[in-house]
Coordinates of C-alpha atoms in Angstrom, one line a residue:
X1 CA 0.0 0.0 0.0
X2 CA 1.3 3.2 -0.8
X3 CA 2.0 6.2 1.3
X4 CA 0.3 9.5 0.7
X5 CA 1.9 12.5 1.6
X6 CA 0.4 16.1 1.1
X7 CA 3.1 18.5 -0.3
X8 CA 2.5 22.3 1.3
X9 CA 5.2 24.3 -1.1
X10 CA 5.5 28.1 1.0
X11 CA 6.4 31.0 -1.0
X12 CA 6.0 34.7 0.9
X13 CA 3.7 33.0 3.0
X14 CA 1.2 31.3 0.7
X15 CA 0.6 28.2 -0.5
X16 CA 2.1 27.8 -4.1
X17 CA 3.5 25.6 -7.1
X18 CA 5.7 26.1 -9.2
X19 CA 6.0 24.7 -12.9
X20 CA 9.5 23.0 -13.3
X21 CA 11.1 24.8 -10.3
X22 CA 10.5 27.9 -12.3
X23 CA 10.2 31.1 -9.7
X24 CA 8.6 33.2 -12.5
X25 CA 6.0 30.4 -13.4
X26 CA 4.0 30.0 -9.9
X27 CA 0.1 29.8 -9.0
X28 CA -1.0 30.6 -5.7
X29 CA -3.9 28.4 -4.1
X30 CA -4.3 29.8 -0.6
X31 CA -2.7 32.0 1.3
X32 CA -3.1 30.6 4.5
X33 CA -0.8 27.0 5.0
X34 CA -2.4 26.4 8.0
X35 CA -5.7 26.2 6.6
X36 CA -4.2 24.0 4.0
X37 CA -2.5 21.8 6.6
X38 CA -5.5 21.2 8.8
X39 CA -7.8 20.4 6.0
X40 CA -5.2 16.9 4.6
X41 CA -5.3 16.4 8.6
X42 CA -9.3 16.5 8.6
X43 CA -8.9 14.0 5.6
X44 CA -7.1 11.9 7.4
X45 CA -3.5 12.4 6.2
X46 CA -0.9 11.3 8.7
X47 CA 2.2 13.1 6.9
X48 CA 2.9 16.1 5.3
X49 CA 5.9 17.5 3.3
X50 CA 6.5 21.3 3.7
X51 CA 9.1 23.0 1.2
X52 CA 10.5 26.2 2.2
X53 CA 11.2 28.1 -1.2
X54 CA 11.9 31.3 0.0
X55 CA 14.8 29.4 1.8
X56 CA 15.5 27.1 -1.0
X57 CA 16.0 30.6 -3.4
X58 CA 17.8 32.7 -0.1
X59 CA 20.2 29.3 0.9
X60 CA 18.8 29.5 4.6
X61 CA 15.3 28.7 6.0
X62 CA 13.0 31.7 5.8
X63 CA 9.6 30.2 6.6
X64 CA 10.2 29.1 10.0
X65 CA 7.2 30.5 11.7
X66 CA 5.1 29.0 8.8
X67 CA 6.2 25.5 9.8
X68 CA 6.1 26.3 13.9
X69 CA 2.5 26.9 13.4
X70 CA 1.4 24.1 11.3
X71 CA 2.9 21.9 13.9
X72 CA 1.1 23.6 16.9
X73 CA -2.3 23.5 15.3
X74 CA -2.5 20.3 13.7
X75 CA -0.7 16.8 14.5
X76 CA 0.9 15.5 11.1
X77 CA 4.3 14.1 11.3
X78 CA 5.6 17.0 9.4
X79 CA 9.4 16.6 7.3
X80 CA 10.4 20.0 6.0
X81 CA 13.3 21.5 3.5
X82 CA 14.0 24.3 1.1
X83 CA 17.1 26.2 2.8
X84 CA 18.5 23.6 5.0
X85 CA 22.3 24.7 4.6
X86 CA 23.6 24.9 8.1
X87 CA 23.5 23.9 12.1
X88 CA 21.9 26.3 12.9
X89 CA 19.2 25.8 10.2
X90 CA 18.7 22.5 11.1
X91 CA 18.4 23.2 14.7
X92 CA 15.0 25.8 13.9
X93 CA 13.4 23.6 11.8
X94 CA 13.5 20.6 14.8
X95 CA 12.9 23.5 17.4
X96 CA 9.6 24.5 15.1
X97 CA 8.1 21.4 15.0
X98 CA 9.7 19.1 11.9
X99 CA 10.1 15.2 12.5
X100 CA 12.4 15.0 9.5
X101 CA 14.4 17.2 7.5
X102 CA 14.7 16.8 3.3
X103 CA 18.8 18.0 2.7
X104 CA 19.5 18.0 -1.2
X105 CA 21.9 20.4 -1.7
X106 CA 23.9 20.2 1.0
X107 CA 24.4 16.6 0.9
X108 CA 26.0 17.3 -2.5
X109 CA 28.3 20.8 -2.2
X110 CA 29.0 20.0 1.9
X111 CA 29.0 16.0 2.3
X112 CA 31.3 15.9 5.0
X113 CA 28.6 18.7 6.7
X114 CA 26.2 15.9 6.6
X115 CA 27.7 13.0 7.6
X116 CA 28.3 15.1 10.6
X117 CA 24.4 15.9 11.1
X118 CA 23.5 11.6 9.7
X119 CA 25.9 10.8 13.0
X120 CA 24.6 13.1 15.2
X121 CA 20.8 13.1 14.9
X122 CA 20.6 9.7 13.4
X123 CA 19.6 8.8 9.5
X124 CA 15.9 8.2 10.2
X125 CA 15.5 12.2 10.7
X126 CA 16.9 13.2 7.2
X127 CA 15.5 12.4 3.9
X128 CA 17.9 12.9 1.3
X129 CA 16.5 15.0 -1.6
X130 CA 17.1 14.2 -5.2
X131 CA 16.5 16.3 -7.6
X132 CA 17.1 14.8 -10.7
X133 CA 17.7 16.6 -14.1
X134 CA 19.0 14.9 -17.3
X135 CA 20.7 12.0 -14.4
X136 CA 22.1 14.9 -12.7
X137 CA 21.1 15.7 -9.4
X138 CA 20.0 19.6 -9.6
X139 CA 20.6 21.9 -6.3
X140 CA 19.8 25.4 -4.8
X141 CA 16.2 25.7 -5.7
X142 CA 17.0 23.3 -8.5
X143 CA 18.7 26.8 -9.9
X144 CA 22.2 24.9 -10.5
X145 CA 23.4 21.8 -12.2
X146 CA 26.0 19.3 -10.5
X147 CA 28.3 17.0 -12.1
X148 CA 26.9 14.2 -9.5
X149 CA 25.1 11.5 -11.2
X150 CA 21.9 9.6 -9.1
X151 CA 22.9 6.3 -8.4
X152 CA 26.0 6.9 -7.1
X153 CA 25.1 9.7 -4.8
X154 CA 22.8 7.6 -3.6
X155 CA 25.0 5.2 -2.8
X156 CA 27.0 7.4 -0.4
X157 CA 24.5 8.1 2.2
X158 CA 22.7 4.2 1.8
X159 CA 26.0 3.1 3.0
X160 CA 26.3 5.6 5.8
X161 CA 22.6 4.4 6.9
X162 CA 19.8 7.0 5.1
X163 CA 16.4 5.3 4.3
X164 CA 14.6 8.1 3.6
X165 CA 15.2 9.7 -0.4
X166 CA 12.5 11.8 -1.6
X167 CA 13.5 12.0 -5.6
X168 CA 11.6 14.0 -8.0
X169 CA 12.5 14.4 -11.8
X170 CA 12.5 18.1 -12.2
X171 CA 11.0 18.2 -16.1
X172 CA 7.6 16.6 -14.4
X173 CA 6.9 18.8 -11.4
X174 CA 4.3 20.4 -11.9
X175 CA 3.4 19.7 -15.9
X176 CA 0.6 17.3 -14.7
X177 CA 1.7 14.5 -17.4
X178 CA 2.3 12.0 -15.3
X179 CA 5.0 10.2 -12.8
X180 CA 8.7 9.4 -13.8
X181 CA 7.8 5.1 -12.6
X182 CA 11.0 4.3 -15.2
X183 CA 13.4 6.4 -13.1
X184 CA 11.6 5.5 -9.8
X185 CA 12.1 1.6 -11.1
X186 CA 15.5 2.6 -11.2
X187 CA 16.6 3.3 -7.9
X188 CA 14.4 0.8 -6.3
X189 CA 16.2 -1.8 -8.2
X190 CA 19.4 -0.5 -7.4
X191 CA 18.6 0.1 -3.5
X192 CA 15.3 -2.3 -2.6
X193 CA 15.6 -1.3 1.1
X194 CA 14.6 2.2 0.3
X195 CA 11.7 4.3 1.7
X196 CA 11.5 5.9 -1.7
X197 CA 9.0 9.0 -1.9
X198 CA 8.4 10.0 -5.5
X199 CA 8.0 13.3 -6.6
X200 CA 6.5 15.6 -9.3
X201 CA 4.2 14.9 -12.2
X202 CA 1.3 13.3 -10.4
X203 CA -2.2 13.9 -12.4
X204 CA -4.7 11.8 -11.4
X205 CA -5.2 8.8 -9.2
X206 CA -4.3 6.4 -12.3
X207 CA -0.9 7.7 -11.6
X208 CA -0.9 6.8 -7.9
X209 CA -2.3 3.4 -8.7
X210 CA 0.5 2.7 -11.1
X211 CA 3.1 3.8 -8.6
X212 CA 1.4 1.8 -6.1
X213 CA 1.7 -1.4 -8.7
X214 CA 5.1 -0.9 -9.2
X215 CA 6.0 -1.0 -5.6
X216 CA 7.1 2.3 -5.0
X217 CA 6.5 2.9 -1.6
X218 CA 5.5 6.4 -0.9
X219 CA 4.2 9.9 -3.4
X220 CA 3.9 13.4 -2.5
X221 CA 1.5 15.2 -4.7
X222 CA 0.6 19.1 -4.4
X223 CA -0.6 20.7 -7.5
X224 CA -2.9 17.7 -9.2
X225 CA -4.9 17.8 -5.3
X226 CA -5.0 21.6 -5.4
X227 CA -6.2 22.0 -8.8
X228 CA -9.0 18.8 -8.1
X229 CA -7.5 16.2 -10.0
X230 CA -7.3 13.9 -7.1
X231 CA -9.9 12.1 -5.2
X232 CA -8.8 10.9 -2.0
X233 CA -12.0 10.3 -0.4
X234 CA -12.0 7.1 -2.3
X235 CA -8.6 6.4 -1.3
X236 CA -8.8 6.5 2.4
X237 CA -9.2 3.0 4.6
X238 CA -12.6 2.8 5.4
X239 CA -13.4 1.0 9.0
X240 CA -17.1 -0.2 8.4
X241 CA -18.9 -2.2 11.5
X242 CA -21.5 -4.9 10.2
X243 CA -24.9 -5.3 11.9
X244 CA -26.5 -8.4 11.1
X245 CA -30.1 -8.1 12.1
X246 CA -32.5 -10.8 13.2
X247 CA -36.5 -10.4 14.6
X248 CA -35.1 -6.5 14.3
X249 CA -32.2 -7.2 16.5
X250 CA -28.8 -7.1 16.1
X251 CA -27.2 -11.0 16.8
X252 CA -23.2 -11.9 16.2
X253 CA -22.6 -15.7 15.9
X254 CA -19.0 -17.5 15.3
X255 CA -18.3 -19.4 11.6
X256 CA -21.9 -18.1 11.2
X257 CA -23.5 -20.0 13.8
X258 CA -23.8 -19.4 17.7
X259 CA -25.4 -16.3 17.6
X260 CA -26.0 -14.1 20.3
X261 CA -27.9 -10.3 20.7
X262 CA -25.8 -7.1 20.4
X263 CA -28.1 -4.5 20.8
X264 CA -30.9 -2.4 18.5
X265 CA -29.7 -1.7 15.5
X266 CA -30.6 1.6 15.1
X267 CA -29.1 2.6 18.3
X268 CA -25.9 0.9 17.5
X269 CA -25.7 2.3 13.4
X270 CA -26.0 5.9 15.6
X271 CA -23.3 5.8 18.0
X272 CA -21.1 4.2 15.6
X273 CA -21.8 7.4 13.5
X274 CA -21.1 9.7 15.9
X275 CA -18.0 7.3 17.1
X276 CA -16.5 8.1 13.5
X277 CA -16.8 4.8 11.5
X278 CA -16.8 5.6 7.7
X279 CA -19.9 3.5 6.6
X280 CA -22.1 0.7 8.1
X281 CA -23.7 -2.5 6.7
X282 CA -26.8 -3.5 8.3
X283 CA -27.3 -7.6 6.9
X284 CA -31.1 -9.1 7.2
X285 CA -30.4 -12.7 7.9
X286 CA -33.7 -13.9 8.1
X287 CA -35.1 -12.3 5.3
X288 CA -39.2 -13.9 5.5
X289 CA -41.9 -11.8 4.0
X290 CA -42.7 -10.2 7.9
X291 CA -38.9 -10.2 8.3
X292 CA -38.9 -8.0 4.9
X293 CA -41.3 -5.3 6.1
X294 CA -39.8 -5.0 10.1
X295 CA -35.6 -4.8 8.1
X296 CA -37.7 -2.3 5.7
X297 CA -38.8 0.2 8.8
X298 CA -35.7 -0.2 10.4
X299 CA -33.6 1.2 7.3
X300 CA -36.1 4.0 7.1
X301 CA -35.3 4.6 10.8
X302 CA -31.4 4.2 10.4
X303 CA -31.2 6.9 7.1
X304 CA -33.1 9.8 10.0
X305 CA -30.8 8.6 12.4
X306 CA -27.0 8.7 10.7
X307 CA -25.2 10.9 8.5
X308 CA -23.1 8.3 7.0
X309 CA -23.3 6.2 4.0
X310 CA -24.9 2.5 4.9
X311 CA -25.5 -0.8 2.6
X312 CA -28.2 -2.9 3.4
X313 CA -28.2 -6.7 2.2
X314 CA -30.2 -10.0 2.5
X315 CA -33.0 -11.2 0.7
X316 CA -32.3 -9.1 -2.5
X317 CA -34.0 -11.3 -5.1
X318 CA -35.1 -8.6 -7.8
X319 CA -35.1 -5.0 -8.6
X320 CA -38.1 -4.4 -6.5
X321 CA -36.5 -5.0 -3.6
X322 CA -33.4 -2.9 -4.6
X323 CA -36.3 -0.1 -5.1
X324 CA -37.7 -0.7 -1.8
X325 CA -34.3 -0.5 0.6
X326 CA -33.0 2.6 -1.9
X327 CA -36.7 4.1 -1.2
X328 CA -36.6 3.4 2.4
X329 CA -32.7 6.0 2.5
X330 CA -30.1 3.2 2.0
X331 CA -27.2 4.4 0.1
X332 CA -26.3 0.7 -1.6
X333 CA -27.5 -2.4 -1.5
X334 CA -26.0 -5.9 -1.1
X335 CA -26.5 -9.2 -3.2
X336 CA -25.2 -12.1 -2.5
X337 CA -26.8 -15.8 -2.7
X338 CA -29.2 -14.0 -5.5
X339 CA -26.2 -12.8 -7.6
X340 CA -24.9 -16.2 -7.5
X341 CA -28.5 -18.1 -8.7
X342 CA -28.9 -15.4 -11.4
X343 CA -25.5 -13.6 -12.2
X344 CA -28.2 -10.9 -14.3
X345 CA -29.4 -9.3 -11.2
X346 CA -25.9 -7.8 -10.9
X347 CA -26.4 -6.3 -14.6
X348 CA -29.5 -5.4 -13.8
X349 CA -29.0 -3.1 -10.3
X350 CA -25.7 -1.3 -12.3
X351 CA -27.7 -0.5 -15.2
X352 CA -30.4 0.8 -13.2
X353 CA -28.8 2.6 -10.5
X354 CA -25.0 2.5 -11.7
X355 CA -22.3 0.7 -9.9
X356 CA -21.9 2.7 -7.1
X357 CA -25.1 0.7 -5.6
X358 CA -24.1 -2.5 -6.4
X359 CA -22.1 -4.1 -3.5
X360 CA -21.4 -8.1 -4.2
X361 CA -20.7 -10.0 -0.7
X362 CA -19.2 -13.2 -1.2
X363 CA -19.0 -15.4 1.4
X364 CA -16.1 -18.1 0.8
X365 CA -14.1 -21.1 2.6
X366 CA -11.2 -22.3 2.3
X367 CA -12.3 -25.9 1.5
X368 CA -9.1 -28.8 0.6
X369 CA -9.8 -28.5 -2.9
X370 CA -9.4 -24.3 -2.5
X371 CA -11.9 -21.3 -2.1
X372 CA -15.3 -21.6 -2.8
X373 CA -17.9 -19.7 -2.9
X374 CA -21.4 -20.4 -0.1
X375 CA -24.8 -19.6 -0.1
X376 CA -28.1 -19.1 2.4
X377 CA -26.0 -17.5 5.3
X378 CA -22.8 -19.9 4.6
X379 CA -25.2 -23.1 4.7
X380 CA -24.9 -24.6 1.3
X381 CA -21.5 -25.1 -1.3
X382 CA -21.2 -24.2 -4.7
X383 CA -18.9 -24.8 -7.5
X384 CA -18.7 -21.3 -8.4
X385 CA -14.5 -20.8 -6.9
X386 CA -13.6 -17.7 -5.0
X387 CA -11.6 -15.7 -7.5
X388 CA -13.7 -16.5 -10.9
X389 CA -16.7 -15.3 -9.4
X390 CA -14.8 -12.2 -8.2
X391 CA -13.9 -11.3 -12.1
X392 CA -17.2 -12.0 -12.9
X393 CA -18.8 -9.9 -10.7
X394 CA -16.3 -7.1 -11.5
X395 CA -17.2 -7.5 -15.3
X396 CA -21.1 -7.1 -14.7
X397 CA -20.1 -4.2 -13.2
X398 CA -20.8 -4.2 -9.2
X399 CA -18.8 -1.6 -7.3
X400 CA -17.6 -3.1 -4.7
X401 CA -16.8 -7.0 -3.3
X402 CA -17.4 -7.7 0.1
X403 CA -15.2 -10.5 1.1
X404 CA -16.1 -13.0 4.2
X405 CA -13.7 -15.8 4.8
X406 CA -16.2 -18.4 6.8
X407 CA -13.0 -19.6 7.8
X408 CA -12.3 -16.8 9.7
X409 CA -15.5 -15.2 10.9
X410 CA -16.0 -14.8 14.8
X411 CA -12.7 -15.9 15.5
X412 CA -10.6 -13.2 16.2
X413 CA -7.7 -14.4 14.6
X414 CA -7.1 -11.9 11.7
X415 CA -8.6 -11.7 8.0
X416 CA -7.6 -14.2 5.3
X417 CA -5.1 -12.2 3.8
X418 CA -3.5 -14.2 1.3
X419 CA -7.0 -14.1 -0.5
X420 CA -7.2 -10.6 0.1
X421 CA -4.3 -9.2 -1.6
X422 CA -4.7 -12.0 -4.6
X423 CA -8.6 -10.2 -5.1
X424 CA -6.9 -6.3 -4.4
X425 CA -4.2 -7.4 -7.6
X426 CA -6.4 -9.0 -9.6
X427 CA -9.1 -6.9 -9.2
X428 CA -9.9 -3.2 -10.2
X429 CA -12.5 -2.7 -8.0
X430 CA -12.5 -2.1 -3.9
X431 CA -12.7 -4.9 -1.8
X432 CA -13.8 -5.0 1.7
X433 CA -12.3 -7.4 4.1
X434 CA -14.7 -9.4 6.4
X435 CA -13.9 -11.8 8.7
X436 CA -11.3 -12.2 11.7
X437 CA -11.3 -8.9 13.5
X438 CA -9.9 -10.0 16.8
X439 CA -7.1 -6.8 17.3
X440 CA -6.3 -3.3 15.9
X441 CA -2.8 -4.9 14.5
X442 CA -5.6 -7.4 12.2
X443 CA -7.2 -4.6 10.8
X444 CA -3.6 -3.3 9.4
X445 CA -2.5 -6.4 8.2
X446 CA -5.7 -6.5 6.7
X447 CA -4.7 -2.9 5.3
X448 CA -1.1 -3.5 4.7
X449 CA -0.9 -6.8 3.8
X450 CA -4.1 -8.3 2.4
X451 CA -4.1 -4.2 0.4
X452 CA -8.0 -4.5 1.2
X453 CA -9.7 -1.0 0.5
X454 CA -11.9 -1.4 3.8
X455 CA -12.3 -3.4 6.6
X456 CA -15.4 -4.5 7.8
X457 CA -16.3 -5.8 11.7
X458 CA -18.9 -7.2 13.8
X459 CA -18.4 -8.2 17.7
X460 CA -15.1 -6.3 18.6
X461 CA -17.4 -3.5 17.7
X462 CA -20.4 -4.3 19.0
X463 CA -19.4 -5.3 22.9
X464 CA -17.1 -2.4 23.3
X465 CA -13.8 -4.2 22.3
X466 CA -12.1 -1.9 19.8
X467 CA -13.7 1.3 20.1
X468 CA -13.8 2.7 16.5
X469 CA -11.2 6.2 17.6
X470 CA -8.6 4.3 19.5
X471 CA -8.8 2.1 16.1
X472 CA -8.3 5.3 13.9
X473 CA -5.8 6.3 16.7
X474 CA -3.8 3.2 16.0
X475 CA -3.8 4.1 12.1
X476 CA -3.1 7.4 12.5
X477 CA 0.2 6.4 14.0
X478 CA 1.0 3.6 11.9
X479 CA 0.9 5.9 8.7
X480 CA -2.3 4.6 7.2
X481 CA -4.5 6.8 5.5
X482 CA -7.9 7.0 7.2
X483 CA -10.5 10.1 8.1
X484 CA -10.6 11.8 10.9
X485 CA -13.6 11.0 13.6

């Protein structure tokens, strides 16, 4: 999963971006960085990247006070350069508030100077900047040309510990044509340990996918997110609790059996609104005709109640009752044992109502001759196997996959996330993990390594195990890209 980071680029106090480096060719979006700052944090960005031009073009740092204030009134982990040429300048820009400092040119016209500051603050507080032109790496505001070539400056400061390179080829920034993944290719081959944060040229969220494909492990962006190229709504980790409702109750059972009361529903879907879970899925798991028309109030009751998206699933047979949950104020619906009896109805809801309504939950085991797929509530076995269905379901056009290893349901022990991360690289659309939620460190695996889109949870929620802001706390810290309660 790739890391995000928000680029805040400070010229006489506003908020601007240049095209190619170029002083003379700048656009100003705000001139307030604080604003700026506090509005990635609301959107759930953990890290920020502040570049001090003013320093960058005067050789010290000029924008101290900008930075000191960002990090009093927000909480980012905040890494700031432009202007970093002495001890003294590295010494205000800790003092103001920086976790990590980005040295490019010094590291090239001083190395010695920096070896000094690598051994006495320790490599994880520097990222070394590269500013690449033509394979040269560029310094003083990108202003000046060296004679050192990438690689093996790089090499220098690898072998003297640095992790941290933020490398950006100068004839992209800002042109909005997309990343440099060749060159970034490049130096990941050449050092695979690397935290490498690629830099300029980012358009559209195409481009971050493709970085994010070819492994590179962190992006800053600035100019495509300012100028609303970027949609990062859809790329934050959602944290969804599940409410499966029975006789208007919500139960919770283990492998899909055993189950037990959690509360009302409607109660429940409130507080975990206010608690600051992204969306919720209310399941009816009964589904009878009376069962219908009590699931049917209680949606109508749960759309006056919350101010967050919800799906609502079970017993979706036709398009009348995709009518009757959408009329009743749910946002998408669910299909599951339907969509696998008649694969149309998924055709059917997209062309309707488009894919955004269409959620497909598949519930799967891990049987000994592989994953397959289960219907009426995990009760009956077909031949239909995990990951064909899965491209199926993507190519009649549902928006989403809900994923529930029966395997791991109710057990606490983390989500399947081997099948995860094979459905998030095969697959184009987002995929929601279900199934395992025992801890806070399963939900970023889940993240991290099964590279699920969202993460969806029952019981931890439900009896107060894992309350849903100590969970966002926990991502906030660990880098992962999720909004803010």
């Amino acid at each position: 999963m790739i890391e995000l980071v928000p680029a805040i680029d400070i010229l006489d106090g506003k908020c601007v971006r240049l095209t190619k480096g170029d002083y003379a060719r700048q656009t100003t979006y705000n001139d307030n960085p604080v604003e700026v700052a506090r509005t990635f944090e609301r959107m759930g960005f953990t890290r920020l990247h502040v570049v001090d031009l003013d320093g960058a073009r005067s050789r010290h740092i000029v924008n101290v006070e900008a930075l000191r204030a960002i990090a009093e009134n927000t909480r980012l982990i905040i890494d700031f350069g432009g202007g970093i040429k002495s001890d003294d300048d590295l010494e205000q820009a800790f003092a103001a508030g920086a976790r990590m400092v980005t040295v490019g040119s010094i590291a090239v016209s001083e190395p010695d100077l920096f070896m000094k500051w690598l051994d006495r603050y320790g490599a994880e507080r520097f990222i070394l900047g590269a500013d690449v032109r033509d394979g040269r790496i560029a310094v003083n505001g990108w202003k000046e040309d060296s004679q050192e070539e990438l690689i093996p400056f790089l090499r220098r400061y690898v072998e003297r510990g640095v992790r941290n390179v933020l490398c950006t080829d100068i004839s992209k920034d800002g042109m909005l044509e997309g990343p440099a993944i060749d060159l970034y290719r490049s130096v990941m081959d050449a050092f695979p340990q690397l935290h490498l944060i690629a830099s300029g040229g980012v358009s559209s969220n195409d481009d971050i996918a493709r970085l994010d494909k070819a492994g590179i492990p962190s992006v800053v962006f600035g100019k495509a997110f300012y100028e609303g190229r970027l949609a990062f709504e859809s790329m934050a980790k959602r944290i969804i609790p599940c409410l499966d409702v029975k006789d208007g109750m919500t139960v919770k059972g283990t492998n899909f059996v055993n189950l037990r009361t959690a509360g009302d529903p409607v109660e429940l879907g409130k507080a975990y609104s206010q608690a600051g879970a992204d969306e919720l899925v209310f399941l009816d798991i009964t589904a009878s005709h009376e069962g219908r028309k009590t699931f049917t109030d209680m949606v109508s009751r749960v759309a006056s109640e919350i101010n967050i998206p919800f799906t609502v699933g079970g017993g979706i047979n036709e398009l009348s009752d995709v009518d009757r949950l959408l009329g009743a104020g749910a946002d998408k619906v669910s299909v599951n044992s339907a969509a696998l009896r008649q694969p149309q109805l998924i055709d059917q809801i997209t062309s309707r109502y488009g894919s955004q309504v269409c959620v497909c939950a598949i519930d799967a085991r891990l049987d000994v001759d592989g994953w397959h797929c289960y219907v009426k509530g995990g009760r009956e076995r077909t031949e239909r196997g995990l990951f064909e269905w899965a491209h199926e379901v993507e190519q009649r056009g549902a928006g989403e996959i809900l994923f529930t290893s029966m395997n791991h349901d109710g057990v606490k022990n983390g989500y399947a996330n081997d099948a995860l991360a094979r459905l998030a690289e095969e697959l184009t659309i987002p995929v929601i993990a279900s199934g395992g939620a025992g801890t806070k460190e399963h939900f970023r695996d889940a993240f991290v390594v099964g590279k699920a889109d969202a993460a969806l949870a029952a019981s931890v929620f439900h009896f107060g195990e894992i309350p849903i802001p100590d969970l966002k706390e926990y991502f906030w810290q660990e880098g992962i890209n999720v909004r803010r309660c």
